[in-house]
Amino acid sequence: VQLVESGGGLVQAGGSLRLSCAASGGTFSTYGMAWFRQAPGKEREILSYISSSGGATYYADSVKGRFTISRDNAKNTVYLQMNSLKPEGTAVYYCAARKGVGLITPTSQYGYWGQGTLVTVSS
């Protein structure tokens, strides 16, 4: 599965962005999808996950209530709507895909990654 993120950019604190991740080369509807981010000098952290059907979601406490994950299996695309962005949200954002069940799994379970898209939140 190949993943390509888009939608990153520069936004002011309190603003919104919508990230997209387009998948190709596999049966998208069979993969659970997640969004991660990695800030400079920090470890990659999971932000949100959505099951293959879209029926189950997970959010990290740091983004709960501000970010919304969704997917369109007909378009082979997963989205991350980000509202009320904070300067500490400046990072490279990645989408990733995995097989299997469970909302929370080790990062190593994600076998497919996009190249990332940079989000910069100015204060």
mmCIF file of C-alpha atoms in Angstrom:
data_model
loop_
_atom_site.group_PDB
_atom_site.id
_atom_site.type_symbol
_atom_site.label_atom_id
_atom_site.label_comp_id
_atom_site.label_asym_id
_atom_site.label_seq_id
_atom_site.Cartn_x
_atom_site.Cartn_y
_atom_site.Cartn_z
ATOM 1 C CA VAL A 1 0.000 0.000 0.000
ATOM 2 C CA GLN A 2 1.320 3.426 -0.938
ATOM 3 C CA LEU A 3 0.218 6.419 1.120
ATOM 4 C CA VAL A 4 0.485 10.090 0.167
ATOM 5 C CA GLU A 5 -0.379 12.861 2.619
ATOM 6 C CA SER A 6 -1.427 16.380 1.677
ATOM 7 C CA GLY A 7 -2.942 19.443 3.275
ATOM 8 C CA GLY A 8 -0.145 20.592 5.530
ATOM 9 C CA GLY A 9 0.999 24.171 5.714
ATOM 10 C CA LEU A 10 1.328 27.243 7.872
ATOM 11 C CA VAL A 11 -1.557 28.196 10.128
ATOM 12 C CA GLN A 12 -1.991 30.564 13.045
ATOM 13 C CA ALA A 13 -2.701 29.271 16.517
ATOM 14 C CA GLY A 14 -6.414 28.634 16.882
ATOM 15 C CA GLY A 15 -6.795 27.927 13.198
ATOM 16 C CA SER A 16 -7.775 24.775 11.330
ATOM 17 C CA LEU A 17 -6.331 22.458 8.722
ATOM 18 C CA ARG A 18 -7.589 19.324 7.044
ATOM 19 C CA LEU A 19 -5.067 16.655 6.170
ATOM 20 C CA SER A 20 -5.728 13.995 3.561
ATOM 21 C CA CYS A 21 -4.018 10.676 2.955
ATOM 22 C CA ALA A 22 -4.624 8.948 -0.357
ATOM 23 C CA ALA A 23 -3.931 5.218 -0.578
ATOM 24 C CA SER A 24 -3.173 3.089 -3.590
ATOM 25 C CA GLY A 25 -1.948 -0.379 -4.383
ATOM 26 C CA GLY A 26 -4.027 -2.296 -1.872
ATOM 27 C CA THR A 27 -7.538 -2.952 -0.640
ATOM 28 C CA PHE A 28 -7.937 0.213 1.400
ATOM 29 C CA SER A 29 -11.110 -0.931 3.123
ATOM 30 C CA THR A 30 -9.239 -3.763 4.851
ATOM 31 C CA TYR A 31 -6.726 -1.522 6.619
ATOM 32 C CA GLY A 32 -7.017 0.333 9.863
ATOM 33 C CA MET A 33 -5.605 3.823 9.413
ATOM 34 C CA ALA A 34 -3.901 6.199 11.801
ATOM 35 C CA TRP A 35 -2.378 9.650 11.966
ATOM 36 C CA PHE A 36 0.891 10.267 13.782
ATOM 37 C CA ARG A 37 3.068 13.318 14.205
ATOM 38 C CA GLN A 38 6.710 13.880 14.996
ATOM 39 C CA ALA A 39 7.975 17.186 16.279
ATOM 40 C CA PRO A 40 11.661 18.144 16.071
ATOM 41 C CA GLY A 41 13.654 16.269 18.686
ATOM 42 C CA LYS A 42 10.677 14.234 19.845
ATOM 43 C CA GLU A 43 9.414 10.725 19.301
ATOM 44 C CA ARG A 44 6.658 9.954 16.849
ATOM 45 C CA GLU A 45 3.288 9.912 18.604
ATOM 46 C CA ILE A 46 -0.067 8.553 17.536
ATOM 47 C CA LEU A 47 -2.864 11.093 17.306
ATOM 48 C CA SER A 48 -5.818 9.128 16.066
ATOM 49 C CA TYR A 49 -6.889 5.791 14.621
ATOM 50 C CA ILE A 50 -9.894 4.649 12.627
ATOM 51 C CA SER A 51 -10.886 1.050 11.995
ATOM 52 C CA SER A 52 -11.197 -0.393 8.511
ATOM 53 C CA SER A 53 -14.961 0.114 8.418
ATOM 54 C CA GLY A 54 -14.795 3.495 10.112
ATOM 55 C CA GLY A 55 -16.946 2.226 12.951
ATOM 56 C CA ALA A 56 -14.367 2.640 15.696
ATOM 57 C CA THR A 57 -12.006 5.504 16.443
ATOM 58 C CA TYR A 58 -9.340 6.414 18.968
ATOM 59 C CA TYR A 59 -7.907 9.804 19.906
ATOM 60 C CA ALA A 60 -4.922 10.676 22.018
ATOM 61 C CA ASP A 61 -5.760 12.879 24.977
ATOM 62 C CA SER A 62 -3.701 15.688 23.461
ATOM 63 C CA VAL A 63 -6.076 16.059 20.501
ATOM 64 C CA LYS A 64 -9.377 14.743 21.823
ATOM 65 C CA GLY A 65 -12.180 17.209 21.152
ATOM 66 C CA ARG A 66 -10.117 19.171 18.613
ATOM 67 C CA PHE A 67 -9.221 16.639 15.909
ATOM 68 C CA THR A 68 -11.559 14.379 13.947
ATOM 69 C CA ILE A 69 -10.510 11.376 11.896
ATOM 70 C CA SER A 70 -12.666 10.067 9.066
ATOM 71 C CA ARG A 71 -12.332 7.910 5.996
ATOM 72 C CA ASP A 72 -13.963 7.459 2.616
ATOM 73 C CA ASN A 73 -13.390 3.906 1.465
ATOM 74 C CA ALA A 74 -14.850 4.703 -1.953
ATOM 75 C CA LYS A 75 -12.107 7.309 -2.435
ATOM 76 C CA ASN A 76 -9.355 5.333 -0.681
ATOM 77 C CA THR A 77 -8.707 8.330 1.525
ATOM 78 C CA VAL A 78 -8.434 9.058 5.229
ATOM 79 C CA TYR A 79 -8.735 12.550 6.654
ATOM 80 C CA LEU A 80 -7.737 14.404 9.776
ATOM 81 C CA GLN A 81 -9.670 17.575 10.547
ATOM 82 C CA MET A 82 -7.624 19.651 12.963
ATOM 83 C CA ASN A 83 -9.234 22.536 14.813
ATOM 84 C CA SER A 84 -7.949 24.876 17.511
ATOM 85 C CA LEU A 85 -4.368 24.199 16.525
ATOM 86 C CA LYS A 86 -1.657 25.018 19.032
ATOM 87 C CA PRO A 87 1.994 26.035 18.429
ATOM 88 C CA GLU A 88 3.119 22.750 20.005
ATOM 89 C CA GLY A 89 1.347 21.029 17.141
ATOM 90 C CA THR A 90 4.134 22.045 14.780
ATOM 91 C CA ALA A 91 5.394 18.748 13.406
ATOM 92 C CA VAL A 92 5.513 16.435 10.440
ATOM 93 C CA TYR A 93 2.233 14.561 10.247
ATOM 94 C CA TYR A 94 2.156 11.015 8.902
ATOM 95 C CA CYS A 95 -0.590 8.610 7.978
ATOM 96 C CA ALA A 96 -0.053 4.903 8.438
ATOM 97 C CA ALA A 97 -1.887 1.669 7.696
ATOM 98 C CA ARG A 98 -2.088 -1.686 9.449
ATOM 99 C CA LYS A 99 -4.005 -4.903 9.414
ATOM 100 C CA GLY A 100 -5.580 -6.479 12.451
ATOM 101 C CA VAL A 101 -7.975 -5.430 15.167
ATOM 102 C CA GLY A 102 -7.623 -3.319 18.258
ATOM 103 C CA LEU A 103 -7.719 0.433 18.686
ATOM 104 C CA ILE A 104 -4.327 0.747 20.324
ATOM 105 C CA THR A 105 -1.346 -1.232 19.065
ATOM 106 C CA PRO A 106 2.415 -0.681 19.023
ATOM 107 C CA THR A 107 3.700 1.628 16.321
ATOM 108 C CA SER A 108 5.632 -1.333 14.935
ATOM 109 C CA GLN A 109 2.330 -2.895 13.878
ATOM 110 C CA TYR A 110 1.953 -0.225 11.191
ATOM 111 C CA GLY A 111 3.530 -1.635 8.080
ATOM 112 C CA TYR A 112 2.847 1.207 5.682
ATOM 113 C CA TRP A 113 3.705 4.888 6.047
ATOM 114 C CA GLY A 114 3.375 8.023 3.996
ATOM 115 C CA GLN A 115 6.182 10.489 3.489
ATOM 116 C CA GLY A 116 4.663 13.045 5.847
ATOM 117 C CA THR A 117 3.326 16.558 5.509
ATOM 118 C CA LEU A 118 4.625 19.513 7.515
ATOM 119 C CA VAL A 119 2.259 21.492 9.695
ATOM 120 C CA THR A 120 3.551 24.714 11.198
ATOM 121 C CA VAL A 121 1.441 26.500 13.790
ATOM 122 C CA SER A 122 2.510 30.058 14.483
ATOM 123 C CA SER A 123 1.821 31.804 17.770
#
